[in-house]
GROMACS .gro file of C-alpha atoms in nm:
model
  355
    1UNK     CA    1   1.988   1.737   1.689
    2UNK     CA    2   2.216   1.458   1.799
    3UNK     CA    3   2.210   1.109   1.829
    4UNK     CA    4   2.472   0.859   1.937
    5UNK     CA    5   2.483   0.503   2.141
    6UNK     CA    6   2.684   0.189   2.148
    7UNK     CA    7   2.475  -0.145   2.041
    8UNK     CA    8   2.464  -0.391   2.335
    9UNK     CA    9   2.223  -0.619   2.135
   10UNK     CA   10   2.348  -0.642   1.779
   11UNK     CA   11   2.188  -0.995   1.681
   12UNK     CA   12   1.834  -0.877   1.830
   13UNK     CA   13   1.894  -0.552   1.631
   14UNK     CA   14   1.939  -0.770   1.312
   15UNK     CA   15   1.664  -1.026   1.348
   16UNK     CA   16   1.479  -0.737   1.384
   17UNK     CA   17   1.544  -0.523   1.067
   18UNK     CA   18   1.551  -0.883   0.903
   19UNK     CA   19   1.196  -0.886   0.999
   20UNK     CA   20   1.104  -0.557   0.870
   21UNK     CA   21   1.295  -0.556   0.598
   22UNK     CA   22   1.069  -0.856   0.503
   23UNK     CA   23   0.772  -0.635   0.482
   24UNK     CA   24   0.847  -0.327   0.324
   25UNK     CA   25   1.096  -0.117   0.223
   26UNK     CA   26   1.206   0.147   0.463
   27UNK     CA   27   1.078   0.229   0.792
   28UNK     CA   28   0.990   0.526   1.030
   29UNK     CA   29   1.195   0.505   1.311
   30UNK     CA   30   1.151   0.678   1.592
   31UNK     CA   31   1.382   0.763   1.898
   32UNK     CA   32   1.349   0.956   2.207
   33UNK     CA   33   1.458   0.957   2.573
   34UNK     CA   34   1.258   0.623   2.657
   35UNK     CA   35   1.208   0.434   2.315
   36UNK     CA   36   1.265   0.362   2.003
   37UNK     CA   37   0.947   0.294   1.753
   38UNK     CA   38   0.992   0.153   1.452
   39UNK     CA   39   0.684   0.163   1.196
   40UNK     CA   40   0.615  -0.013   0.868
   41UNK     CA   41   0.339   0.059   0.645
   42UNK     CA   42   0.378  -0.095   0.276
   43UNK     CA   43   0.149  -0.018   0.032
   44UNK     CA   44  -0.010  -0.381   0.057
   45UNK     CA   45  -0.009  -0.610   0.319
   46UNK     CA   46   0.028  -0.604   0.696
   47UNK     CA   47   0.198  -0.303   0.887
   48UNK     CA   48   0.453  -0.314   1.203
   49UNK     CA   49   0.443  -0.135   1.487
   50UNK     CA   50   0.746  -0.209   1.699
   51UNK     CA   51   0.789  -0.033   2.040
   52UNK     CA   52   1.119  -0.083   2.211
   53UNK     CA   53   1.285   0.006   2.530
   54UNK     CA   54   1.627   0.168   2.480
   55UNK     CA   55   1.802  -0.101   2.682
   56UNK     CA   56   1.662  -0.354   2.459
   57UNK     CA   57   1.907  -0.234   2.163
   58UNK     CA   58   2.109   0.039   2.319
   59UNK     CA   59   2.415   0.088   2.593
   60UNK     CA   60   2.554   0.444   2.685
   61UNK     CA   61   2.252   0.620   2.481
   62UNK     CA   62   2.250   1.008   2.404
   63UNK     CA   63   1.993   1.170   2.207
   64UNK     CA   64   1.901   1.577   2.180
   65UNK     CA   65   1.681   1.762   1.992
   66UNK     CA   66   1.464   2.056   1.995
   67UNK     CA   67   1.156   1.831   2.029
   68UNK     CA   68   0.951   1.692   2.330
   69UNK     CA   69   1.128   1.413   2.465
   70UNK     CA   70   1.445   1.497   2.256
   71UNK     CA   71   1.240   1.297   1.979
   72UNK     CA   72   1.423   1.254   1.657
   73UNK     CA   73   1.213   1.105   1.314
   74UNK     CA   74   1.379   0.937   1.050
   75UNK     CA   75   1.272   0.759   0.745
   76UNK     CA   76   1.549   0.474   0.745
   77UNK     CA   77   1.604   0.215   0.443
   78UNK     CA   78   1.588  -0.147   0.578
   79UNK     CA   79   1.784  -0.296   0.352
   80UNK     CA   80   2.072  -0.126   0.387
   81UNK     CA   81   2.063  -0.088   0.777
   82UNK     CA   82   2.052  -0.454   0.770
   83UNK     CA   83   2.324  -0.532   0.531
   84UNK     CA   84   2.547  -0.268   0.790
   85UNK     CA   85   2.402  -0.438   1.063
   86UNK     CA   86   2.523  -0.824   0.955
   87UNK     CA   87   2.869  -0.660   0.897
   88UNK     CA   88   2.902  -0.639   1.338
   89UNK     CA   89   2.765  -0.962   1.361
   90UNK     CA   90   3.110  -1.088   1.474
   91UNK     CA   91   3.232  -0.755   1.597
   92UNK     CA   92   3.367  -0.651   1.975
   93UNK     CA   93   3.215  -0.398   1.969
   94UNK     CA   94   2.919  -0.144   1.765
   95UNK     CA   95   2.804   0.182   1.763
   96UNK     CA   96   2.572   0.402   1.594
   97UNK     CA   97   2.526   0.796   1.546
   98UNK     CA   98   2.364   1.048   1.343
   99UNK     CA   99   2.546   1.268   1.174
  100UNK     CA  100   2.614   1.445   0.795
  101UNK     CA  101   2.814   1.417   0.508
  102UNK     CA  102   2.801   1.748   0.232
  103UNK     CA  103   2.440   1.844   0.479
  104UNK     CA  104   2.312   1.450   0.368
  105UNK     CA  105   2.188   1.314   0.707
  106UNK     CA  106   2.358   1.009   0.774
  107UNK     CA  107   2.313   0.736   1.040
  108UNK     CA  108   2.684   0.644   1.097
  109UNK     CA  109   2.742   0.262   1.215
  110UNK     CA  110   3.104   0.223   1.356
  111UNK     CA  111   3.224  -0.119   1.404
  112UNK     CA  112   3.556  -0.266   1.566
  113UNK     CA  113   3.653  -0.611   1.495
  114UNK     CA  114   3.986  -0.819   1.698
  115UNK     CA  115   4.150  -1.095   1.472
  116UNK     CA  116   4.483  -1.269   1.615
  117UNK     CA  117   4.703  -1.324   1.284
  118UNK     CA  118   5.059  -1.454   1.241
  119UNK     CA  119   5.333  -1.247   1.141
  120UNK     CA  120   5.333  -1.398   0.815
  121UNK     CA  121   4.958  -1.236   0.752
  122UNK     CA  122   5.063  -0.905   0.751
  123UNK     CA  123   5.172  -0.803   0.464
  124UNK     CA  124   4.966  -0.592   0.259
  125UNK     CA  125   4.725  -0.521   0.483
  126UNK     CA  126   4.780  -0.259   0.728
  127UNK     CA  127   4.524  -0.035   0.593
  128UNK     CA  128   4.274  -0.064   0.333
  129UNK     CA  129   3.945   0.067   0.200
  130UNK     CA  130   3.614  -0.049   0.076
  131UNK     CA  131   3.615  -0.054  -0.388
  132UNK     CA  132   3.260   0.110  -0.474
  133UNK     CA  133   3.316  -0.073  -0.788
  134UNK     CA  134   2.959  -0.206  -0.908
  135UNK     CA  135   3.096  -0.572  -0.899
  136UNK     CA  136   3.139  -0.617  -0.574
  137UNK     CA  137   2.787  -0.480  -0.419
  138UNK     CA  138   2.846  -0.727  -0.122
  139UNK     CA  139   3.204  -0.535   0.030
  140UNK     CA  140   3.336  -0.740   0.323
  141UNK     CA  141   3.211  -1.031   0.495
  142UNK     CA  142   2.841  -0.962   0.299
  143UNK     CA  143   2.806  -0.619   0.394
  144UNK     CA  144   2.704  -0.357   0.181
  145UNK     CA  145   3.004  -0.140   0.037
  146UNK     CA  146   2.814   0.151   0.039
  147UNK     CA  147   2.972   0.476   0.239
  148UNK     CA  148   3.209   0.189   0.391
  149UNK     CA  149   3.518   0.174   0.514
  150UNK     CA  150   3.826  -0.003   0.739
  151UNK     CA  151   4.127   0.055   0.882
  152UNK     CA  152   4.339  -0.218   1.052
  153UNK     CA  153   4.569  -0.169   1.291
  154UNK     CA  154   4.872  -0.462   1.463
  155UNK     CA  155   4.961  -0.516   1.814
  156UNK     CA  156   5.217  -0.757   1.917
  157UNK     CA  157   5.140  -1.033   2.163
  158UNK     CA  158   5.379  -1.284   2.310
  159UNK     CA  159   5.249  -1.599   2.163
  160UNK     CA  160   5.434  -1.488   1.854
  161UNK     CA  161   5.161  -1.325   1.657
  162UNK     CA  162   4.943  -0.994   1.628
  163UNK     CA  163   4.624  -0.853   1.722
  164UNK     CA  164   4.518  -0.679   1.400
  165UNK     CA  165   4.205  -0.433   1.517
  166UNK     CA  166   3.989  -0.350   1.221
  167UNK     CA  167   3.752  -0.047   1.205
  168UNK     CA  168   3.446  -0.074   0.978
  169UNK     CA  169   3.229   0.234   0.914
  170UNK     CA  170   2.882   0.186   0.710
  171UNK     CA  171   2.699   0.488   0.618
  172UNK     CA  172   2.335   0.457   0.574
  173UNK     CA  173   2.160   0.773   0.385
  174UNK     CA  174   1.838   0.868   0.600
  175UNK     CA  175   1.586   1.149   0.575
  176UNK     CA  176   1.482   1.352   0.886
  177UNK     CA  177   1.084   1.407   0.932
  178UNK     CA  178   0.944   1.661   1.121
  179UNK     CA  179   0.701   1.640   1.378
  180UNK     CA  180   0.451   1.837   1.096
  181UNK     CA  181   0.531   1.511   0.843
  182UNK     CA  182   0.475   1.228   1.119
  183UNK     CA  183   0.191   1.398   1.292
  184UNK     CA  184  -0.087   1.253   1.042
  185UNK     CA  185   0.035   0.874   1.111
  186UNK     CA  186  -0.130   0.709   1.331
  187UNK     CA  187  -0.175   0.337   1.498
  188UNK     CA  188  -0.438   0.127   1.371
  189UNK     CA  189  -0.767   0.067   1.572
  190UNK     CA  190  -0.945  -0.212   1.632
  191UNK     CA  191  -1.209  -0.378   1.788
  192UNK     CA  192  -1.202  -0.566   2.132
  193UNK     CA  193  -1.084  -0.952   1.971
  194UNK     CA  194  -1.310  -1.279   1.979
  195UNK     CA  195  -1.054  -1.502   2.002
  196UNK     CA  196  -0.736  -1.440   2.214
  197UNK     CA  197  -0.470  -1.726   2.165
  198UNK     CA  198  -0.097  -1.767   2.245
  199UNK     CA  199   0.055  -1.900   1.922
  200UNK     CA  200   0.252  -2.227   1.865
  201UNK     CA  201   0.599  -2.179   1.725
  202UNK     CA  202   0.646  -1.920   1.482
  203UNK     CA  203   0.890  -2.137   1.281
  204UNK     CA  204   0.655  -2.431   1.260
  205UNK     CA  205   0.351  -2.238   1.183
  206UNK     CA  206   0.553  -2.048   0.906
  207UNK     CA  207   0.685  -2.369   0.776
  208UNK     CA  208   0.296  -2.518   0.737
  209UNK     CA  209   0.188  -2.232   0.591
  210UNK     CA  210   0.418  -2.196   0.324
  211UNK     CA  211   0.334  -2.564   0.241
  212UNK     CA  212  -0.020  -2.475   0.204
  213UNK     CA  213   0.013  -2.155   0.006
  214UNK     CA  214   0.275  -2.350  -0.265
  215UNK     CA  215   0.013  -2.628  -0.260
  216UNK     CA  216  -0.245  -2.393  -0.353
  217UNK     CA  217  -0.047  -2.180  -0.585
  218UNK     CA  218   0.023  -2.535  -0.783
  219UNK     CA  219  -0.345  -2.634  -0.785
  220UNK     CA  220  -0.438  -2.287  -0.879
  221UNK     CA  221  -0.196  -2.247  -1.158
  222UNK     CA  222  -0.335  -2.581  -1.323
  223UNK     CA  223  -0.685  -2.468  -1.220
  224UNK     CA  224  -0.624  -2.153  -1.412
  225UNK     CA  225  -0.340  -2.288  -1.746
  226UNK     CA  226  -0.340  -1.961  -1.939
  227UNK     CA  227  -0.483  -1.711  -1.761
  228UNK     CA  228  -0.249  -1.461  -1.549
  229UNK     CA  229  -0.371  -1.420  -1.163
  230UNK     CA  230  -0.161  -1.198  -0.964
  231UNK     CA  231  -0.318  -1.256  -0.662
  232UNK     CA  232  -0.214  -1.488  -0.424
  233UNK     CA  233  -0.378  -1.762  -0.215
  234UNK     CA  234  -0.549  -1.707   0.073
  235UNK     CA  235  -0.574  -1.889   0.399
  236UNK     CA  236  -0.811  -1.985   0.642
  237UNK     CA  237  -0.667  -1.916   0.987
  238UNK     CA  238  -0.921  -1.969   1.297
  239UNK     CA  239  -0.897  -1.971   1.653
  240UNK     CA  240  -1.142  -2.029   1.928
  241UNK     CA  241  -1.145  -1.973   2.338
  242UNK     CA  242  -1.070  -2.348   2.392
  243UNK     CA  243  -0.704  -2.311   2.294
  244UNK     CA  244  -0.792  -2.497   1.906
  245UNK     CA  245  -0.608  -2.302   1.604
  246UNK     CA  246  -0.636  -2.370   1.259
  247UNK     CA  247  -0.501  -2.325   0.925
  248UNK     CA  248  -0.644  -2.437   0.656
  249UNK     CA  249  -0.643  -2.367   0.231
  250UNK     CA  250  -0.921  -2.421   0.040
  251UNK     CA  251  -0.974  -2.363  -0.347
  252UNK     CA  252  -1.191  -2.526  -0.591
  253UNK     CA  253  -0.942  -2.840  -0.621
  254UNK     CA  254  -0.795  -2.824  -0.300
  255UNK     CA  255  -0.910  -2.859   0.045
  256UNK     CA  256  -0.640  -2.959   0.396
  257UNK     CA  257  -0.619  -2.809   0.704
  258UNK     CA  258  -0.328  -2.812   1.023
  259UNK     CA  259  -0.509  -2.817   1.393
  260UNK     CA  260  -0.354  -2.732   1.718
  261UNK     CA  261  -0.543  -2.828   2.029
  262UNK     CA  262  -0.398  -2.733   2.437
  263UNK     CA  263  -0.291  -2.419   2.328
  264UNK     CA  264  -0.334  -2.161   2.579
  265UNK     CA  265  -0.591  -1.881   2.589
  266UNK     CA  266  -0.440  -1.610   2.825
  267UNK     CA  267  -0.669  -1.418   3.087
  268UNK     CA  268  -0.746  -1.097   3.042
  269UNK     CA  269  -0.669  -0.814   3.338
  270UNK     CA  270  -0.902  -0.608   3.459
  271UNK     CA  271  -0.687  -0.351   3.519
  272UNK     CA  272  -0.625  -0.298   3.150
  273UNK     CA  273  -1.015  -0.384   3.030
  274UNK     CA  274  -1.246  -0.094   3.025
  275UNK     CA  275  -1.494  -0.130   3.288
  276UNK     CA  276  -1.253  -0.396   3.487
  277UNK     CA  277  -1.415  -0.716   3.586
  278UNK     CA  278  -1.767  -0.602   3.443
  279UNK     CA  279  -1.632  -0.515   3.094
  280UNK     CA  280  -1.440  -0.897   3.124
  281UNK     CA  281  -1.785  -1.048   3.126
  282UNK     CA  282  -1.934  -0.812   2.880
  283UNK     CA  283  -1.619  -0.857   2.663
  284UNK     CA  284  -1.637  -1.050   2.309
  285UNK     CA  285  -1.414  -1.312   2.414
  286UNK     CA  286  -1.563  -1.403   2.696
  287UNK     CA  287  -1.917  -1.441   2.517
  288UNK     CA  288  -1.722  -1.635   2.242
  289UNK     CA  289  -1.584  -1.890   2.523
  290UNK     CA  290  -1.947  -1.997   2.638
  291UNK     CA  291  -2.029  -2.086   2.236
  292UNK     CA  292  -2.014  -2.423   2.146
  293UNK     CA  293  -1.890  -2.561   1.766
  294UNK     CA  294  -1.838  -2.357   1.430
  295UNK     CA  295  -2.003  -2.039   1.605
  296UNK     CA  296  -1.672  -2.075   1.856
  297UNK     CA  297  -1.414  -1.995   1.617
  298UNK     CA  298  -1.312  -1.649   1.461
  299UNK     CA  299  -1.190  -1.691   1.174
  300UNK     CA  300  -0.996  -1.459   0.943
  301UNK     CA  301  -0.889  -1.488   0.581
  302UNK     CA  302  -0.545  -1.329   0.484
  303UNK     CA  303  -0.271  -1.368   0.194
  304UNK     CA  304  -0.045  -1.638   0.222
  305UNK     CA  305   0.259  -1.481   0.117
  306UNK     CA  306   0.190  -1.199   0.337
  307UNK     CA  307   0.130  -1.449   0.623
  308UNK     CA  308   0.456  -1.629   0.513
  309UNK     CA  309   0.646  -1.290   0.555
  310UNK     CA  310   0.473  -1.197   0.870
  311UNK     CA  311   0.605  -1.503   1.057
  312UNK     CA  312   0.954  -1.450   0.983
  313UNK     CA  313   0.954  -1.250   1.314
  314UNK     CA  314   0.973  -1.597   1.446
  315UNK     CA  315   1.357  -1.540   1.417
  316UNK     CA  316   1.331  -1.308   1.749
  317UNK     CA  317   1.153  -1.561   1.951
  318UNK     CA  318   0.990  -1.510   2.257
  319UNK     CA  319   0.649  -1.586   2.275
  320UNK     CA  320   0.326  -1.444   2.057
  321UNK     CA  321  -0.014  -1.369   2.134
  322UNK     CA  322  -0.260  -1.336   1.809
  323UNK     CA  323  -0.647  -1.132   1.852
  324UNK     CA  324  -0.888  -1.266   1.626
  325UNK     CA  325  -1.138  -0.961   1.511
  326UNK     CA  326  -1.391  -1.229   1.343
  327UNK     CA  327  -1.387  -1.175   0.960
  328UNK     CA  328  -1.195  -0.850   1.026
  329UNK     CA  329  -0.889  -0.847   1.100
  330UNK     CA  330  -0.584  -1.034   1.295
  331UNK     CA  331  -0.339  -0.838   1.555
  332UNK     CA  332  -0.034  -1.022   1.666
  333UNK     CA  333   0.173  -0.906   2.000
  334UNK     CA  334   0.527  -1.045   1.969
  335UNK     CA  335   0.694  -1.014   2.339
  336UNK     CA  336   1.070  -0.994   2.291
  337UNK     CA  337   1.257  -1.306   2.457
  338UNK     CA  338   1.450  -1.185   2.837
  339UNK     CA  339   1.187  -0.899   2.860
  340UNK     CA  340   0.996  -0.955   3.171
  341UNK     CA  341   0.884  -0.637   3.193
  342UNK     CA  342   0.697  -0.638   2.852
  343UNK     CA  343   0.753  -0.310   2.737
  344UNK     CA  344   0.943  -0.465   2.388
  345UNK     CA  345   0.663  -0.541   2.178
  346UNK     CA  346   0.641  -0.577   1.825
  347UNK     CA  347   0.235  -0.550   1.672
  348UNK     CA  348   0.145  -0.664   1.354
  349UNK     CA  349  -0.171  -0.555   1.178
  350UNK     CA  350  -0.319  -0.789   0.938
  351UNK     CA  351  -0.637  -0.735   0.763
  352UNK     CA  352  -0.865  -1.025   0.670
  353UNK     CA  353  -1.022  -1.094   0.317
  354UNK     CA  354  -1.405  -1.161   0.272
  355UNK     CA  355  -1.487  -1.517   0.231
   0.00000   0.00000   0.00000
């Protein structure tokens, strides 16, 4: 199998890992003629499903394999495809591939950096490598040291100094699944929603709800002198078909709440509702708009922390629709910014706690 592409979006391709790097620690990442998936399932707390067109991430893409599609699996470590990542932040150019070292799979990020220096700056550094030394975990410019290394090369230029061209390689360690090991994981199901809402900024929501869950954390911890309590607080987030949201914390000494009002509710399209404009009027959201007070909202219960980590995907932008399941669960649809035709999407499943 082979896989190789430049990176035409490197800062979307880092907020992203940043994002689900945030939620667990390695992902299933998926590639094949059309997409690339990326999949997050921790052991506790919300999964990621992130579906991405090629052109989102990718410029002169080549994949083959023996599989449908030219599909290629791999189990991928966030962390360390971010670190790589952050090292082409800066860089003219990026590129990724798969390949081996001693028959370990590798994914193989190549990066290629221009710096103008004076004459005076050249001395000692026309080549160097990467120290694995354990004391500097961080290599260059914050990037991981691991399977790195650079090579500079000078070109003269008549303003009197050089163009030194650097070459960074990162090596990230992956495993290849087969279709056999990926087969049993599937997408979580759900419900048609109650509530359908688009969501103020990520950023200011995230920033509200951390407030709340380190507010509740303090009263709880007083609440609770002496006693260990691993779990963490829970907040009330509710939503209703008249564009109101809500977050809200309440504990035995503690009880404050955000509101948004004017938010928008988006329509739903028959084309993409079983049963078209029939199923619209038969459809939970639509019998949840004619209600009138309390018996309006959805409302789900979920982890604060979890929440807290969830929103991060703020960084990406664009704009986010949330499905209330009432007392069930929470779906989020982040649309990737300059995407018009929607097929970047990234869907976050978040269960709700009983009351």
């Amino acid at each position: 199998m082979r896989f190789k592409s430049s990176i035409r979006n490197v800062s979307t391709f880092i907020k992203l890992t940043a994002s689900l790097n945030s939620l667990g620690k390695v992902a299933w990442i998926r590639l094949d003629n059309d997409q690339m998936r990326c999949t997050v399932i921790p052991e506790q707390g919300s999964q990621v499903w992130a579906v991405l067109s090629i052109e989102t991430i990718f410029d002169d893409y080549s994949i083959q394999s023996a599989a449908p599609k030219n599909t290629i699996n791999l189990e991928v470590p966030l962390a360390s495809l971010h670190r790589a990542l952050r090292s082409a932040q800066s860089a003219s150019s990026a590129s990724i591939r798969l390949t081996k070292k001693d028959s370990k799979p590798l994914l193989s990020l190549t990066i290629l950096t221009n710096t103008h220096v004076t004459s005076s700056g050249r001395a000692g550094l026309e080549s160097r490598s990467f120290s694995n030394a354990p004391g500097d975990p961080d290599g260059d410019n914050g990037a991981s040291n691991e399977g790195a290394a650079a090579v500079d090369e000078y070109s003269y230029n008549f303003s009197g100094g050089m163009q030194r061209e650097t070459t960074i390689t990162q090596d990230i360690p992956v495993r290849v699944l087969s279709t056999v090991q990926v087969d049993g994981i599937h997408e979580p199901r759900c419900r048609d929603p109650d509530v359908h809402i688009l969501l103020p900024s990520l950023l200011q929501l995230k920033s509200i709800s951390e407030r709340f869950t380190k507010l509740a954390m303090t009263s709880t911890q007083k609440a609770n002198a002496g006693f260990q309590n691993s779990a963490g607080p829970r907040l009330e987030i509710a939503a209703n078909m008249h564009g109101g949201l809500r977050v809200a914390i309440r504990t035995d000494g503690l009880r404050i709440e955000s509101k948004w009002d004017g938010l928008s509710n988006p329509e739903l399209d028959a084309a993409n509702v079983e049963g078209g404009e029939d199923g619209i009027r038969q459809h939970p959201s639509t019998k949840m708009k004619a209600k009138e007070g309390e018996d309006g909202w959805a409302v789900v219960r979920v982890e604060g922390r979890d929440w807290g980590r969830v929103l991060g995907v703020g960084r990406l932008g664009g704009r986010v629709i949330a499905c209330f399941c009432h007392e069930h669960a929470l779906i989020l649809y982040v649309y990737l910014p300059n995407d018009d035709t929607e097929d970047s999407v990234l869907t976050y499943y978040i269960n709700s706690y009983s009351a």
